[in-house]
CSV table of C-alpha atoms in Angstrom, one decimal:
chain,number,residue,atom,x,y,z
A,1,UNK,CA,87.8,56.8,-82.7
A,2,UNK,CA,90.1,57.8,-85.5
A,3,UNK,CA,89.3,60.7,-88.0
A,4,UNK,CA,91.7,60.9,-90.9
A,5,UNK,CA,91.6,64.5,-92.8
A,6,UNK,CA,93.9,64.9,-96.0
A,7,UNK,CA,94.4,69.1,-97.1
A,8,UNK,CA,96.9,70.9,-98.9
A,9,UNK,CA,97.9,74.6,-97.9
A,10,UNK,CA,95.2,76.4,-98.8
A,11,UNK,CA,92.6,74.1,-97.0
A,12,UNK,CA,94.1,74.4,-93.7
A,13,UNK,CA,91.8,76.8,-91.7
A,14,UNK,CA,88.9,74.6,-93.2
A,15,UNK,CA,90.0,71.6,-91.4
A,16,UNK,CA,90.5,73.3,-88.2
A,17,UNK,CA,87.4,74.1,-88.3
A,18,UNK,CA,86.0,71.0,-89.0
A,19,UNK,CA,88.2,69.5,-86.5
A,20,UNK,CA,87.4,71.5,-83.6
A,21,UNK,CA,83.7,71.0,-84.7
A,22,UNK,CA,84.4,66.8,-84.1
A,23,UNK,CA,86.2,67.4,-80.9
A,24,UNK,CA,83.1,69.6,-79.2
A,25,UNK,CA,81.0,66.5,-79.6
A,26,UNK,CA,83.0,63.4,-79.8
A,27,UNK,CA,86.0,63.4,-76.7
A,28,UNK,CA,89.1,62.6,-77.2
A,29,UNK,CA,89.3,61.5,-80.7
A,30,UNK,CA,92.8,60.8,-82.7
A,31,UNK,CA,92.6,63.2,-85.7
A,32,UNK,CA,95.4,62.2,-88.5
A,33,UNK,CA,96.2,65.1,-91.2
A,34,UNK,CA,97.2,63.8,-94.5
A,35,UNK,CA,99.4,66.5,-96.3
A,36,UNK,CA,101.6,67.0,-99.1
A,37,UNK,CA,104.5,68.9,-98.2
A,38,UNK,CA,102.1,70.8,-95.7
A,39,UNK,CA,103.8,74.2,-94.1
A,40,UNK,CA,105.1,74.0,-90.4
A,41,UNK,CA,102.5,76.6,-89.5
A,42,UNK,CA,100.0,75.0,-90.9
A,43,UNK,CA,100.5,71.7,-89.5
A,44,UNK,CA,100.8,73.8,-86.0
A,45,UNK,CA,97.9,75.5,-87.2
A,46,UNK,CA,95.8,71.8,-86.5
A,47,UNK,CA,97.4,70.1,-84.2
A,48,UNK,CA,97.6,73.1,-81.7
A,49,UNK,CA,93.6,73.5,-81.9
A,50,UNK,CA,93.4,69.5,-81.6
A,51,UNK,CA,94.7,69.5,-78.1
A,52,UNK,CA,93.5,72.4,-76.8
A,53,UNK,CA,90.1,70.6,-77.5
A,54,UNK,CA,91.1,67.2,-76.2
A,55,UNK,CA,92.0,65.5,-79.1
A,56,UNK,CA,95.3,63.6,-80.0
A,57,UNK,CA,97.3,64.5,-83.5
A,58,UNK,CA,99.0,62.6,-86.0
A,59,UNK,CA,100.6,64.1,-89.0
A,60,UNK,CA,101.7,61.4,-91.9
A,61,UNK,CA,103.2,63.3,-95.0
A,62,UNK,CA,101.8,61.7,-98.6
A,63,UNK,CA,103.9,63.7,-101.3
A,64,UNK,CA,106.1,61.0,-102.4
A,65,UNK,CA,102.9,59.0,-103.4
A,66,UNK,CA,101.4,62.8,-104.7
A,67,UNK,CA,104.6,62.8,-106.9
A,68,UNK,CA,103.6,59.7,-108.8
A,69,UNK,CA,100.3,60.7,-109.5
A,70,UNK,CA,101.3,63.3,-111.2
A,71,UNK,CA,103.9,61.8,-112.9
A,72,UNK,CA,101.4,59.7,-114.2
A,73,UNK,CA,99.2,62.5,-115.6
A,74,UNK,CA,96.3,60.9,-113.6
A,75,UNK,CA,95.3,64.1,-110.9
A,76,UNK,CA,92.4,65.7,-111.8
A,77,UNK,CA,91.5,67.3,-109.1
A,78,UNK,CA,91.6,70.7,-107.7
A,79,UNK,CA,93.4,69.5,-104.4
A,80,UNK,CA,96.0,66.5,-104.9
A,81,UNK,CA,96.0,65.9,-101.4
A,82,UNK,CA,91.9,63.9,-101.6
A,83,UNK,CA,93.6,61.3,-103.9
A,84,UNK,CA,95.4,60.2,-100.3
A,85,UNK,CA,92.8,58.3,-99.4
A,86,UNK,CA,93.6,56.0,-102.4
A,87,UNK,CA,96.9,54.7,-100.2
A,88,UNK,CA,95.1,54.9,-96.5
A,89,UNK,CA,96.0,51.2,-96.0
A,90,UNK,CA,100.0,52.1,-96.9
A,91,UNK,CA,100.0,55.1,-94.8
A,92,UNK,CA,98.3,54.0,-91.7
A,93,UNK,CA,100.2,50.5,-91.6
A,94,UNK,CA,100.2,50.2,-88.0
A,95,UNK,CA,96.2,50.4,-87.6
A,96,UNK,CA,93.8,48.0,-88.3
A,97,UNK,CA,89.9,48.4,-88.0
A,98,UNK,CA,88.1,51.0,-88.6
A,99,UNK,CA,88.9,54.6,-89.3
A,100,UNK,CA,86.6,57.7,-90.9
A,101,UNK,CA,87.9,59.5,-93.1
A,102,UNK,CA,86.3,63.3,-93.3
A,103,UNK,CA,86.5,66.3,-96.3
A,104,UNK,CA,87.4,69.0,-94.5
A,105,UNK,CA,84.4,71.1,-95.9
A,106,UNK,CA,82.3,69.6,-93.5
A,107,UNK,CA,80.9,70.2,-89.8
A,108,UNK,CA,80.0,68.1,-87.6
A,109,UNK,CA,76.9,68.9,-85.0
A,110,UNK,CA,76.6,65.4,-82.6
A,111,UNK,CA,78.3,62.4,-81.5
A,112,UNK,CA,79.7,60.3,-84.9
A,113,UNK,CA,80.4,57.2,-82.4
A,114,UNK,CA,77.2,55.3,-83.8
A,115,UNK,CA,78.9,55.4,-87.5
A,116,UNK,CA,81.7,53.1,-86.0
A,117,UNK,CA,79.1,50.8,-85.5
A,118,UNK,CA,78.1,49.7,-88.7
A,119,UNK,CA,78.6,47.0,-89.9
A,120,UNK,CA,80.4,46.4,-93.2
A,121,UNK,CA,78.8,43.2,-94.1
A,122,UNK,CA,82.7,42.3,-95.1
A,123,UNK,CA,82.7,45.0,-97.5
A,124,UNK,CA,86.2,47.6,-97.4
A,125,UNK,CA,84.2,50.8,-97.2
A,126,UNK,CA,81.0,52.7,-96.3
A,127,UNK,CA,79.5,55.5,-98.0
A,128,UNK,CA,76.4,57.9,-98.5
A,129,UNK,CA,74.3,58.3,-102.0
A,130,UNK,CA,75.2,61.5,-103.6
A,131,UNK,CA,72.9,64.2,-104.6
A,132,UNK,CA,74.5,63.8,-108.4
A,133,UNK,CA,71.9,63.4,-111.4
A,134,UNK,CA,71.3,60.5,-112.6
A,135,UNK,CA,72.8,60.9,-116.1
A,136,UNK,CA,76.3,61.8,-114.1
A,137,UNK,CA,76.7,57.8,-114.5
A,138,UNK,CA,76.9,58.2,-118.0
A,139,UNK,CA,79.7,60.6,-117.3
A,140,UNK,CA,82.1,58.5,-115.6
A,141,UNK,CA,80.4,55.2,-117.3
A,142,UNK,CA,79.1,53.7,-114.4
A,143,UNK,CA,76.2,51.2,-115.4
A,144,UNK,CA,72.7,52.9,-114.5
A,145,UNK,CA,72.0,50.3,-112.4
A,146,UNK,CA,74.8,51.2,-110.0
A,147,UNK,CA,74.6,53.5,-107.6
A,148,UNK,CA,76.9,56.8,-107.0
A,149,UNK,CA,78.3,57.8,-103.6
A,150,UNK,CA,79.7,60.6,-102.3
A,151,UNK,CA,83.0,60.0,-100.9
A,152,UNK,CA,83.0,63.0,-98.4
A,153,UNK,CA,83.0,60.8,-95.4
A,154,UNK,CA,84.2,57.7,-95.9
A,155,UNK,CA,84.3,54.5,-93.1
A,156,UNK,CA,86.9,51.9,-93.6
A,157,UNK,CA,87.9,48.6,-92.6
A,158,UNK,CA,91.8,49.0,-92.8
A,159,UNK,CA,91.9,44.9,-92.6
A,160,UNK,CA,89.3,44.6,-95.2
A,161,UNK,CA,90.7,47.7,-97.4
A,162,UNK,CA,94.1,45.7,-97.4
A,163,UNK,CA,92.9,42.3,-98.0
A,164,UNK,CA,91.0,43.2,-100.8
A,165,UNK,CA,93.5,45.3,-102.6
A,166,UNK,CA,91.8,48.5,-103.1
A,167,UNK,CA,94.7,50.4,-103.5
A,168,UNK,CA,96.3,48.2,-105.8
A,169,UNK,CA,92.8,47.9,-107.9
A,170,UNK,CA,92.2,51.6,-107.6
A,171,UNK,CA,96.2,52.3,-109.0
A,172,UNK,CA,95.5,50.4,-111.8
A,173,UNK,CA,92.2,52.4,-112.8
A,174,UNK,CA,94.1,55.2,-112.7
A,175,UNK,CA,96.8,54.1,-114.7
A,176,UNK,CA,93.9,52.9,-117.7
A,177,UNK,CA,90.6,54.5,-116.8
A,178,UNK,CA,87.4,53.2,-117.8
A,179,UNK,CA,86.0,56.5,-117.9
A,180,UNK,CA,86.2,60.3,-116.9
A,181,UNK,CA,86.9,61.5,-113.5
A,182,UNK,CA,85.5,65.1,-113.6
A,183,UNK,CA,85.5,64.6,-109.5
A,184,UNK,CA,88.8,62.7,-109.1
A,185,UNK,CA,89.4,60.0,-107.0
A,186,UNK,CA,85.3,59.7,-105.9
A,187,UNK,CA,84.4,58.7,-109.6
A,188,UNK,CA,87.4,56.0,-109.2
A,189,UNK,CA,86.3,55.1,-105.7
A,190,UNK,CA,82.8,54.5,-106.6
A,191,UNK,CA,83.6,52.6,-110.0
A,192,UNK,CA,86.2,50.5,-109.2
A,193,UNK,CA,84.8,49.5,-105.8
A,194,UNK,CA,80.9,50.1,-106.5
A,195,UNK,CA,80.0,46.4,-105.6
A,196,UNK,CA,81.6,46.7,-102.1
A,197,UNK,CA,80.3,49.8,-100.7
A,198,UNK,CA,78.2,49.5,-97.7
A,199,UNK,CA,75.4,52.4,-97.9
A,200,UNK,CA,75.5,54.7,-94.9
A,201,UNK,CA,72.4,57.1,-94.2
A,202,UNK,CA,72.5,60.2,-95.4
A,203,UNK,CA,72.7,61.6,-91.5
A,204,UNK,CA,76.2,61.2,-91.4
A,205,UNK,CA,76.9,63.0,-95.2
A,206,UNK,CA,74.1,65.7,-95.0
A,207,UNK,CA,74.7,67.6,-99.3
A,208,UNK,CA,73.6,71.3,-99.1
A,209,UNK,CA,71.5,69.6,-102.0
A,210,UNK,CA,69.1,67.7,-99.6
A,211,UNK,CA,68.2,71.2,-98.1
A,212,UNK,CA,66.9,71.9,-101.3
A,213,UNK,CA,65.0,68.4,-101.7
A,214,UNK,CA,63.5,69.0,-98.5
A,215,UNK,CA,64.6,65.8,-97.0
A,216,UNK,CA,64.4,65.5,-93.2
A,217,UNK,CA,67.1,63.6,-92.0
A,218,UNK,CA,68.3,65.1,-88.7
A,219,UNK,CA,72.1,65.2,-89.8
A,220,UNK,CA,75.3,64.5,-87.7
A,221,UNK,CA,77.7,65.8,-90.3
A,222,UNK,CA,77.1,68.7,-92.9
A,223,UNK,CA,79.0,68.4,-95.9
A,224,UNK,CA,79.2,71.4,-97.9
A,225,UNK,CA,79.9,70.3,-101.7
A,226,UNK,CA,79.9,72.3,-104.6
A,227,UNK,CA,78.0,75.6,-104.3
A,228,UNK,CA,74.8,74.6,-103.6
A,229,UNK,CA,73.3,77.3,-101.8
A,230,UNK,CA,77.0,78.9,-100.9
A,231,UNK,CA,79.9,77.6,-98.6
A,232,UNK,CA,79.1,79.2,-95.4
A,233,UNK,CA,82.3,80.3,-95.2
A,234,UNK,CA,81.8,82.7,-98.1
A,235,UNK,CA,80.3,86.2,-96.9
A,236,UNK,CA,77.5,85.4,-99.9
A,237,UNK,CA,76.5,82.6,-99.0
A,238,UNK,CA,72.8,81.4,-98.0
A,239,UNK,CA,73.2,78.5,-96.7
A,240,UNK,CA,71.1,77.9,-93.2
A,241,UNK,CA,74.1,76.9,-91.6
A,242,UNK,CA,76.2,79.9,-92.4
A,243,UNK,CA,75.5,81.1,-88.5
A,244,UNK,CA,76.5,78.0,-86.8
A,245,UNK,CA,79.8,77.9,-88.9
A,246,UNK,CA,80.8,81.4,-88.1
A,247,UNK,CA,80.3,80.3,-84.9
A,248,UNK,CA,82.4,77.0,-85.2
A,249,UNK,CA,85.5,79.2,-86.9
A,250,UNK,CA,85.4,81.7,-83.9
A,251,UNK,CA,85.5,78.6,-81.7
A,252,UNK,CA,88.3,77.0,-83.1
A,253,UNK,CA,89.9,80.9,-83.0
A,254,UNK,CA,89.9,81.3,-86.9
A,255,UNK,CA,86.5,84.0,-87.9
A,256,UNK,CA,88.7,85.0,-90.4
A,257,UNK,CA,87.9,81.9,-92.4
A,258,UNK,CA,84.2,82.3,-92.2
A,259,UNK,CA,84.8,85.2,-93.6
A,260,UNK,CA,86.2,84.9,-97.2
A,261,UNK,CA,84.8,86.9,-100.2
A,262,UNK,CA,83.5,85.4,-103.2
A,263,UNK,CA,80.7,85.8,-104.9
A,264,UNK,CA,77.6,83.3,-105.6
A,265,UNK,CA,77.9,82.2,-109.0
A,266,UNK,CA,74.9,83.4,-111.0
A,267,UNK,CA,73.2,79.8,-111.8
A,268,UNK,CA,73.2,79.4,-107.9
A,269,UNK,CA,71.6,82.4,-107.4
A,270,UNK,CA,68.5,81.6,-109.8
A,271,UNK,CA,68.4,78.0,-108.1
A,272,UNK,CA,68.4,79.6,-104.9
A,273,UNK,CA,65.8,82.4,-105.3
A,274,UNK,CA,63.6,79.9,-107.3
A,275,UNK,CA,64.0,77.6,-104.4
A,276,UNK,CA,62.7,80.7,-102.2
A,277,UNK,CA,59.7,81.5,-104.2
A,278,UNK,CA,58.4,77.9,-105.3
A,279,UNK,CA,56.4,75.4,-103.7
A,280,UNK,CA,58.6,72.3,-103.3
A,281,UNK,CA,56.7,70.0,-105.8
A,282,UNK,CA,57.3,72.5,-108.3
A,283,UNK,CA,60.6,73.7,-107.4
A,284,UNK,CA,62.1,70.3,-107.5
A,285,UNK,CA,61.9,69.2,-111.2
A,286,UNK,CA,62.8,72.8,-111.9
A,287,UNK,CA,65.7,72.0,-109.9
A,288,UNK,CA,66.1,68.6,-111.7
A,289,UNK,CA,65.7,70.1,-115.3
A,290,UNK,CA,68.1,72.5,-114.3
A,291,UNK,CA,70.9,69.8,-113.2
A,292,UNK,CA,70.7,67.5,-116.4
A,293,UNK,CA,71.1,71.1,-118.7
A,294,UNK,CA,73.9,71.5,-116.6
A,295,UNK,CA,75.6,67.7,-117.6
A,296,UNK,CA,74.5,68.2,-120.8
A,297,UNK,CA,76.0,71.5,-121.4
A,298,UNK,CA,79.7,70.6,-119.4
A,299,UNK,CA,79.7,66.7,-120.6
A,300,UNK,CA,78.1,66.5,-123.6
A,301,UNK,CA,75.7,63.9,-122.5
C-alpha cells in the first residue's frame, strides 16, 4: 500500500496527523511526502512519526517542476505543493500500479486496503463526486452533463496515468486553459481528464458537506474541505469530528495543531446554526440557495 501526501511548510503538522491516522489502521504502509523545498525539521517532523507507527518513508522533492509553474503564471492555488500530483508519473518513475494519493486535511478511521481494489475499468484515476453546486461547472466550463470530483483522495494507475499522458495533457491545459481554476489543479484534473475518472464511493472522501446533507455513508476517510462546519483543528470549530482529531494530533504527539485559533467565518456560522435549528427537508434547499448566492456573488454566474 503506497500513500503519496504533497505539503509545503506550513501544512506539515496536518499531514502528520493524517499520517499517523493511516498507519493506526492500515500496517505498514509506504507513505511518500511530496515537498517543495520542505525544511529538514519538517521532513523529520513526518518521517520520524512514520516509523514509530510502523510505516516506511520516502521523501521526493518537486520544486524544480513548482518553479515552472510559476514561471508560467499558471498556480492558483493557495499551496503550490497540490499541483504535484500533476507530475506523479515523473516523480515516482520506479513504481508502477497503483498508489493513493491523500490531502493532508483529512483522517482516516479504518482499513483503506478495499480502495486498492477497484477496479479502474482501464481508466488512469479514481475519484469521489464533490459536494460543489451544480452551477460551479459553469465556473470552470465543464459541460453540465459532466460530473465534478473532488480530487482530495485520488487512486492511480501509474501504468495507465503514463500511457495515457495525463501529465503531458494536463501541462498543456495549463499552459491555454479552457476555463477558470478558482480550485487549481482539481478543476484541471477533472476537465481535462473528466471522461476517464472511475467514481469511487463517497466512503473513502467523506466532505464535511455530506454531514450537513445527512447522507449515511459509514466513511473510511474524512476529508475536511473548505469551512464547512469548521476544520477541527480550529479551537471554533463544530465539526463532530473535532474530538476524535484532537485525539489523532495527541497520538501522533502534535495537540498543538488541534489547537490553532481562528475564527468561524460568519456565513458558516448562519449555515451552521440554521443547520441546528431546521428540519433536514427544510434546511437543505436553505443550504442550496445559500451555495448558488454564494457562486453567483464570487463568479458572476
Amino acid at each position: 500500500m503506497r500513500i503519496v501526501y504533497a505539503c509545503d511548510d506550513n501544512y506539515v503538522k496536518l499531514t502528520a496527523v493524517s499520517a499517523v491516522s493511516l498507519l493506526k489502521h492500515n500496517t505498514g504502509a509506504e507513505i511518500i511526502l511530496v515537498g517543495c523545498r520542505l525544511k529538514a525539521d519538517a521532513i523529520e517532523t513526518i518521517k520520524s512519526r512514520v516509523e514509530k507507527f510502523g510505516g516506511t518513508f520516502r521523501y521526493v522533492d518537486v520544486s524544480t517542476k513548482i518553479d515552472k509553474l510559476q514561471a508560467m503564471g499558471a498556480c492558483s492555488y493557495v499551496s503550490y505543493a497540490v499541483y504535484s500530483r500533476i507530475f506523479i508519473g515523473e516523480l515516482l518513475p520506479d513504481l508502477h500500479g497503483k498508489v493513493l494519493y491523500l490531502d493532508c486535511d483529512t483522517l482516516i478511521v479504518d482499513s483503506i486496503a478495499e480502495i486498492f481494489d477497484t477496479d479502474l475499468h482501464g481508466n488512469p484515476l479514481a475519484l469521489a463526486p464533490d459536494a460543489a453546486h451544480p452551477a460551479y461547472k459553469r465556473v470552470i466550463s465543464l459541460p453540465e452533463n459532466k460530473p465534478y470530483f473532488n480530487t482530495g483522495v485520488t487512486l492511480i494507475d501509474l501504468d495507465e496515468w503514463r500511457k495515457c499522458r495525463c501529465t503531458e495533457r494536463l501541462m498543456e491545459e495549463l499552459k491555454s486553459p479552457h476555463g477558470r481554476n478558482p480550485l487549481g489543479d482539481q478543476d484541471i484534473i477533472v476537465r481535462v481528464l473528466n471522461d476517464e475518472i472511475t467514481e469511487l464511493d463517497r466512503r473513502w472522501n467523506f466532505l464535511s458537506q455530506y454531514i450537513l446533507y445527512g447522507r449515511k455513508e459509514r466513511p473510511a476517510i474524512y476529508h475536511f474541505s473548505g469551512n464547512t462546519l469548521g476544520r477541527p483543528w480550529f479551537t471554533s470549530s463544530r465539526h463532530p469530528m473535532r474530538e476524535s482529531y484532537r485525539k489523532a494530533a495527541a497520538e501522533a504527539g502534535l495537540p498543538e495543531s488541534a489547537k490553532q485559533v481562528k475564527p468561524l467565518p460568519l456565513e458558516y456560522k448562519i449555515q451552521y446554526w440554521l443547520y441546528k435549528i431546521l428540519p433536514g427537508f427544510v434546511f437543505r434547499p436553505v443550504c442550496n440557495l445559500m451555495l448558488r448566492t454564494h457562486i453567483k456573488l464570487t463568479y458572476g454566474i
